[in-house]
Amino acid sequence: MTVQIDQAKVESVIEERHPKRVVFNAPDGLLRTTRDLASRLEKKYANLHCIIIADPTYGSCDTVDGDAQRLGGEVAFHIGHNVLVTKFGKITYSVDAFDDISFSSVTQKAVEFLKSNNLRRVGVATFAQHIKELPEVQRILADSGLNAVVGKGMGQLQDGQIFGCEFYPAYNIKDQVDAMLLLGQSMFHALGLCLSSGKPTYMLDPYLCEITDVQKAADSRLKKAILSIYKAKEADRFGVIIGLKEGQIMADQSVKIKEKLEALGKQVQLIALREITSDRIDALTDIQAFVQTGCPRISVDGYTFSKPVLSVPQTDALINLLSGKEIDTDIFVRKHWL
Ligand code: SF4
């Protein structure tokens, strides 16, 4: 596997803007490649200094435009989330990165599997690094007599692309297909695809040439998520947490949630946090349950919080429950979880 960062784009921005100081942020998996790129750029462009922000970044919600400016950066590059928007904030450019692994073998294997299970109409989705592989996978499936559908892009998402919290291309085709395929070795994205589409979902891992049915794991996440809602129902004192990452700040939505919970008899305090961790939750000692409008996956992916910490879809279900309605098992079947 080789992940290639779009160096030409970085260089064209540098040659157009002539910065003396540039700032990078990249996911952990691309940190080393990004550092190598920064070293090459410093050699190529006289008087250029590159600063790597080595904090983790999990999505295009987690840019560092403000930090980059405080560091004196004239330009910043957010690497690897391959979104349709080209700029964030004042100085940050989105730079794509692609993995060159081929999906041919695992797709051939999937054809046999899908046919033997009579799954003839499949939705195909993937995440940033494998977007370029979608047409080839779709072609192999179609040549094998299967109906392979790739949903149209929307917002930041390209055709067939999903985030961990936004699923428009897949969600919009869910009623046309028998099952979903997630290209790539990412249980995180496969679970999101399964829960948001409500369809049987199979992860096609090109490295191991394996097909994984993720339904059991998705059911387990859903069960835990629903259990948290019932636990939160019993709480009197709530915290509504606003995520402080640049693309996550949802203050207005959080205020509305506070007002709704208060109208249902709960005491609510608004809290803001950059990292929503067990330690920070435990530090807020008297609050019995939390809602958070930052990253929904913090609530969904089995973090070991000592108290309920609900995502937005869970919060909507809680509000319904407190209003006398039952919880449906399709709480996550949505275009996005924000
Ligand atoms: S909010 Fe969470 S799931 Fe959504 S893009 Fe950001 S890190 Fe990914």
Coordinates of C-alpha atoms and ligand atoms in Angstrom, one line a residue:
M1 CA 0.0 0.0 0.0
T2 CA 1.2 3.5 -0.8
V3 CA -0.7 6.5 0.2
Q4 CA 0.1 9.5 -2.0
I5 CA -0.6 13.1 -0.9
D6 CA -1.5 15.5 -3.7
Q7 CA 1.9 17.2 -3.6
A8 CA 1.2 19.2 -6.8
K9 CA -1.6 21.0 -5.1
V10 CA 0.5 21.9 -2.1
E11 CA 3.2 23.2 -4.4
S12 CA 0.8 25.2 -6.5
V13 CA -0.6 26.9 -3.4
I14 CA 2.9 27.7 -2.1
E15 CA 4.0 29.0 -5.5
E16 CA 0.9 31.2 -5.7
R17 CA 0.9 32.5 -2.1
H18 CA 4.7 32.6 -1.4
P19 CA 4.3 31.8 2.3
K20 CA 7.3 31.8 4.7
R21 CA 5.5 29.6 7.2
V22 CA 3.0 26.8 6.5
V23 CA 1.2 24.6 8.9
F24 CA 0.0 21.0 8.2
N25 CA -2.5 18.8 10.0
A26 CA -3.1 15.2 9.0
P27 CA -4.6 12.0 10.4
D28 CA -2.2 9.7 12.3
G29 CA -2.0 7.3 9.3
L30 CA -0.6 10.1 7.1
L31 CA 1.5 11.9 9.7
R32 CA 4.8 10.3 8.6
T33 CA 4.1 10.9 4.9
T34 CA 3.1 14.5 5.7
R35 CA 6.3 15.0 7.7
D36 CA 8.3 13.7 4.7
L37 CA 6.5 16.0 2.4
A38 CA 7.2 19.0 4.7
S39 CA 10.9 18.1 4.7
R40 CA 11.0 18.0 0.9
L41 CA 9.2 21.3 0.7
E42 CA 11.7 23.0 3.0
K43 CA 14.5 21.8 0.7
K44 CA 12.7 22.9 -2.4
Y45 CA 11.6 26.4 -1.3
A46 CA 14.2 28.7 0.3
N47 CA 13.2 30.3 3.6
L48 CA 10.1 28.1 3.9
H49 CA 9.3 26.7 7.4
C50 CA 6.8 23.9 7.9
I51 CA 5.0 23.2 11.2
I52 CA 3.2 19.9 11.7
I53 CA 0.4 20.0 14.2
A54 CA 0.6 16.5 15.5
D55 CA -2.6 16.4 17.5
P56 CA -4.9 13.8 16.1
T57 CA -7.5 14.7 13.5
Y58 CA -10.3 12.4 12.6
G59 CA -12.2 14.3 10.0
S60 CA -12.7 17.5 8.0
C61 CA -14.4 18.8 11.1
D62 CA -11.1 18.8 12.8
T63 CA -9.1 21.5 10.9
V64 CA -6.6 23.9 12.6
D65 CA -7.2 27.1 10.8
G66 CA -7.2 29.2 14.0
D67 CA -4.2 27.4 15.5
A68 CA -2.3 27.8 12.2
Q69 CA -2.8 31.6 12.3
R70 CA -1.8 31.8 16.0
L71 CA 1.4 29.9 14.9
G72 CA 2.1 32.6 12.4
G73 CA 1.2 30.4 9.4
E74 CA 0.2 32.2 6.2
V75 CA -1.1 29.0 4.7
A76 CA -2.3 25.7 6.3
F77 CA -2.9 22.4 4.7
H78 CA -5.5 19.9 5.9
I79 CA -4.4 16.5 4.5
G80 CA -6.3 13.4 3.5
H81 CA -10.1 13.9 4.0
N82 CA -10.6 14.4 0.3
V83 CA -13.7 16.6 0.5
L84 CA -15.5 18.6 -2.2
V85 CA -14.7 21.9 -0.5
T86 CA -11.3 23.3 -1.3
K87 CA -10.8 25.7 1.6
F88 CA -11.6 25.9 5.3
G89 CA -11.6 29.0 7.4
K90 CA -9.2 31.8 6.3
I91 CA -6.0 30.1 5.3
T92 CA -6.6 26.3 5.2
Y93 CA -6.5 24.3 1.9
S94 CA -7.9 20.8 1.7
V95 CA -5.4 18.4 0.1
D96 CA -6.3 14.9 -1.0
A97 CA -4.5 11.7 -0.3
F98 CA -5.1 8.4 -2.1
D99 CA -4.2 4.8 -1.4
D100 CA -3.3 2.9 -4.5
I101 CA -4.4 -0.5 -3.3
S102 CA -6.5 -2.4 -5.9
F103 CA -9.9 -3.8 -5.0
S104 CA -10.0 -6.2 -8.0
S105 CA -9.4 -9.4 -6.1
V106 CA -11.7 -8.7 -3.2
T107 CA -14.4 -7.5 -5.6
Q108 CA -14.2 -10.7 -7.6
K109 CA -14.5 -12.6 -4.3
A110 CA -17.5 -10.4 -3.4
V111 CA -19.3 -11.3 -6.7
E112 CA -19.4 -15.0 -5.8
F113 CA -20.5 -14.2 -2.3
L114 CA -23.3 -11.8 -3.3
K115 CA -24.6 -14.1 -6.0
S116 CA -24.6 -17.1 -3.7
N117 CA -26.6 -15.0 -1.2
N118 CA -29.0 -13.7 -3.9
L119 CA -27.9 -10.1 -3.2
R120 CA -28.1 -8.7 -6.8
R121 CA -28.6 -5.0 -6.1
V122 CA -25.8 -3.5 -4.1
G123 CA -24.9 0.0 -3.0
V124 CA -21.2 0.8 -3.0
A125 CA -19.6 3.4 -0.7
T126 CA -16.2 4.2 0.6
F127 CA -14.1 6.7 2.5
A128 CA -11.6 9.3 1.4
Q129 CA -8.6 7.3 0.5
H130 CA -10.4 4.8 -1.9
I131 CA -12.7 7.1 -3.8
K132 CA -10.8 6.6 -7.0
E133 CA -11.4 2.9 -6.9
L134 CA -15.2 3.2 -7.0
P135 CA -15.6 3.2 -10.8
E136 CA -13.5 0.1 -11.2
V137 CA -15.4 -1.8 -8.5
Q138 CA -18.7 -0.7 -10.0
R139 CA -17.5 -1.9 -13.4
I140 CA -16.5 -5.4 -12.1
L141 CA -19.8 -5.8 -10.3
A142 CA -21.8 -4.7 -13.3
D143 CA -19.8 -6.9 -15.7
S144 CA -20.7 -9.8 -13.4
G145 CA -24.4 -9.2 -13.8
L146 CA -24.9 -7.3 -10.5
N147 CA -26.6 -4.0 -10.2
A148 CA -24.1 -1.8 -8.4
V149 CA -25.3 1.7 -7.4
V150 CA -23.0 4.6 -6.3
G151 CA -24.9 7.5 -4.7
K152 CA -24.4 11.1 -5.7
G153 CA -22.2 13.3 -3.6
M154 CA -23.6 16.1 -1.5
G155 CA -22.3 18.8 0.7
Q156 CA -18.6 18.0 1.4
L157 CA -19.0 14.4 0.2
Q158 CA -18.0 13.1 -3.3
D159 CA -20.0 10.5 -5.1
G160 CA -20.1 7.3 -3.0
Q161 CA -18.1 8.9 -0.2
I162 CA -19.2 8.6 3.5
F163 CA -17.8 10.2 6.7
G164 CA -18.3 8.6 10.1
C165 CA -21.2 10.9 10.6
E166 CA -22.5 11.9 7.1
F167 CA -23.9 9.3 4.7
Y168 CA -25.9 11.1 2.0
P169 CA -24.6 9.2 -1.0
A170 CA -25.4 5.8 0.6
Y171 CA -28.5 6.9 2.4
N172 CA -30.1 8.2 -0.7
I173 CA -29.8 4.9 -2.6
K174 CA -30.7 2.6 0.3
D175 CA -34.2 1.8 -1.0
Q176 CA -32.8 0.7 -4.4
V177 CA -30.5 -2.0 -3.0
D178 CA -30.4 -5.3 -1.1
A179 CA -27.1 -4.6 0.6
M180 CA -24.3 -2.2 1.0
L181 CA -20.6 -2.7 0.3
L182 CA -18.0 -0.6 2.1
L183 CA -14.7 -0.5 0.3
G184 CA -11.7 -0.4 2.7
Q185 CA -10.4 -1.8 5.9
S186 CA -12.5 0.3 8.2
M187 CA -15.0 -1.2 10.7
F188 CA -15.7 2.4 11.8
H189 CA -17.1 3.4 8.3
A190 CA -18.7 0.0 7.7
L191 CA -20.7 0.3 11.0
G192 CA -21.7 3.8 10.1
L193 CA -22.9 2.6 6.7
C194 CA -24.8 -0.3 8.2
L195 CA -26.5 1.7 10.9
S196 CA -27.4 4.7 8.7
S197 CA -28.7 2.7 5.8
G198 CA -30.4 -0.1 7.8
K199 CA -29.1 -2.5 5.2
P200 CA -27.0 -5.6 5.4
T201 CA -23.5 -4.3 5.0
Y202 CA -20.3 -6.0 4.0
M203 CA -16.8 -4.6 4.3
L204 CA -14.5 -5.4 1.4
D205 CA -10.9 -5.4 2.8
P206 CA -8.5 -5.2 -0.1
Y207 CA -5.4 -5.9 2.0
L208 CA -6.6 -9.2 3.4
C209 CA -8.9 -9.9 0.5
E210 CA -11.7 -10.5 3.0
I211 CA -15.4 -9.8 3.1
T212 CA -16.8 -9.1 6.6
D213 CA -20.5 -9.0 7.5
V214 CA -20.7 -6.2 10.0
Q215 CA -24.4 -6.7 11.1
K216 CA -23.6 -8.4 14.4
A217 CA -21.2 -5.6 15.5
A218 CA -23.7 -2.9 14.3
D219 CA -26.5 -4.6 16.4
S220 CA -24.2 -4.5 19.4
R221 CA -23.5 -0.8 19.0
L222 CA -27.2 -0.1 18.5
K223 CA -28.1 -2.1 21.7
K224 CA -25.6 -0.1 23.8
A225 CA -26.8 3.2 22.3
I226 CA -30.4 2.4 23.2
L227 CA -29.4 1.3 26.7
S228 CA -27.7 4.6 27.2
I229 CA -30.9 6.4 26.3
Y230 CA -32.9 4.5 28.9
K231 CA -30.2 5.3 31.5
A232 CA -30.2 9.0 30.6
K233 CA -34.0 9.1 31.0
E234 CA -33.6 8.5 34.7
A235 CA -31.1 11.4 35.1
D236 CA -32.2 14.8 36.6
R237 CA -29.1 16.8 35.9
F238 CA -27.8 17.0 32.3
G239 CA -24.8 18.5 30.6
V240 CA -25.1 19.5 26.9
I241 CA -21.6 19.4 25.5
I242 CA -20.7 21.6 22.5
G243 CA -17.6 20.2 20.7
L244 CA -14.9 22.9 20.3
K245 CA -13.3 21.5 17.2
E246 CA -13.5 24.0 14.3
G247 CA -16.1 22.1 12.3
Q248 CA -18.0 20.7 15.2
I249 CA -19.2 23.8 17.0
M250 CA -23.0 23.6 17.2
A251 CA -23.9 26.2 19.8
D252 CA -27.4 27.0 18.5
Q253 CA -28.4 23.4 18.2
S254 CA -27.1 22.7 21.7
V255 CA -29.1 25.6 23.2
K256 CA -32.2 24.2 21.5
I257 CA -31.6 20.8 23.0
K258 CA -31.1 22.4 26.4
E259 CA -34.4 24.2 26.1
K260 CA -36.2 21.0 25.1
L261 CA -34.8 19.0 28.0
E262 CA -35.6 21.8 30.4
A263 CA -39.2 21.9 29.1
L264 CA -39.3 18.2 30.0
G265 CA -38.3 18.9 33.6
K266 CA -34.5 18.3 33.4
Q267 CA -31.8 20.6 34.8
V268 CA -29.3 21.4 32.1
Q269 CA -25.9 23.1 31.9
L270 CA -24.1 23.9 28.7
I271 CA -20.5 22.7 28.6
A272 CA -17.9 23.2 25.9
L273 CA -15.1 20.7 25.4
R274 CA -12.4 20.1 22.8
E275 CA -11.8 16.5 23.7
I276 CA -14.8 14.6 25.1
T277 CA -13.1 11.9 27.1
S278 CA -13.9 9.8 30.2
D279 CA -11.6 12.0 32.3
R280 CA -13.4 15.2 31.4
I281 CA -16.9 13.5 31.9
D282 CA -15.8 12.3 35.3
A283 CA -14.5 15.8 36.2
L284 CA -18.1 17.1 35.9
T285 CA -19.1 15.2 39.0
D286 CA -22.7 16.2 39.8
I287 CA -24.0 15.8 36.2
Q288 CA -25.7 12.5 35.7
A289 CA -26.1 12.3 31.9
F290 CA -24.7 14.1 28.9
V291 CA -25.7 15.0 25.4
Q292 CA -23.0 16.0 23.0
T293 CA -23.2 17.7 19.6
G294 CA -19.5 17.3 18.7
C295 CA -18.7 14.0 17.1
P296 CA -21.5 11.5 17.2
R297 CA -19.1 8.6 17.0
I298 CA -17.8 9.3 20.5
S299 CA -21.2 8.2 21.7
V300 CA -21.7 5.3 19.3
D301 CA -18.4 3.5 19.3
G302 CA -18.2 1.9 22.7
Y303 CA -16.3 4.5 24.6
T304 CA -16.3 3.5 28.2
F305 CA -17.9 6.5 29.8
S306 CA -19.2 6.1 33.4
K307 CA -22.4 8.0 32.5
P308 CA -24.6 8.2 29.5
V309 CA -23.2 10.4 26.8
L310 CA -25.7 10.7 23.9
S311 CA -25.2 11.7 20.3
V312 CA -27.8 13.8 18.5
P313 CA -29.9 10.8 17.2
Q314 CA -29.9 9.3 20.6
T315 CA -31.0 12.7 22.1
D316 CA -33.9 12.9 19.7
A317 CA -34.9 9.4 20.8
L318 CA -34.6 10.5 24.5
I319 CA -36.8 13.5 23.9
N320 CA -39.4 11.3 22.3
L321 CA -39.1 8.8 25.2
L322 CA -39.6 11.6 27.7
S323 CA -42.6 12.8 25.7
G324 CA -44.2 9.4 26.0
K325 CA -43.2 7.8 22.7
E326 CA -41.3 4.5 22.3
I327 CA -37.8 4.2 20.9
D328 CA -37.5 2.7 17.4
T329 CA -34.6 0.5 16.5
D330 CA -33.9 2.7 13.4
I331 CA -32.7 5.7 15.4
F332 CA -29.5 5.9 13.3
V333 CA -31.1 5.4 9.9
R334 CA -30.5 9.0 8.9
K335 CA -28.5 11.0 6.3
H336 CA -26.3 12.3 9.0
W337 CA -26.0 12.1 12.7
L338 CA -25.3 15.7 13.5
Ligands
SF4_1 S1 -17.7 14.6 13.5 FE1 -16.7 12.7 13.9 S2 -17.4 11.3 12.4 FE2 -17.9 13.3 11.7 S3 -16.2 13.9 10.4 FE3 -15.7 14.7 12.4 S4 -14.5 13.0 13.4 FE4 -15.5 12.1 11.6

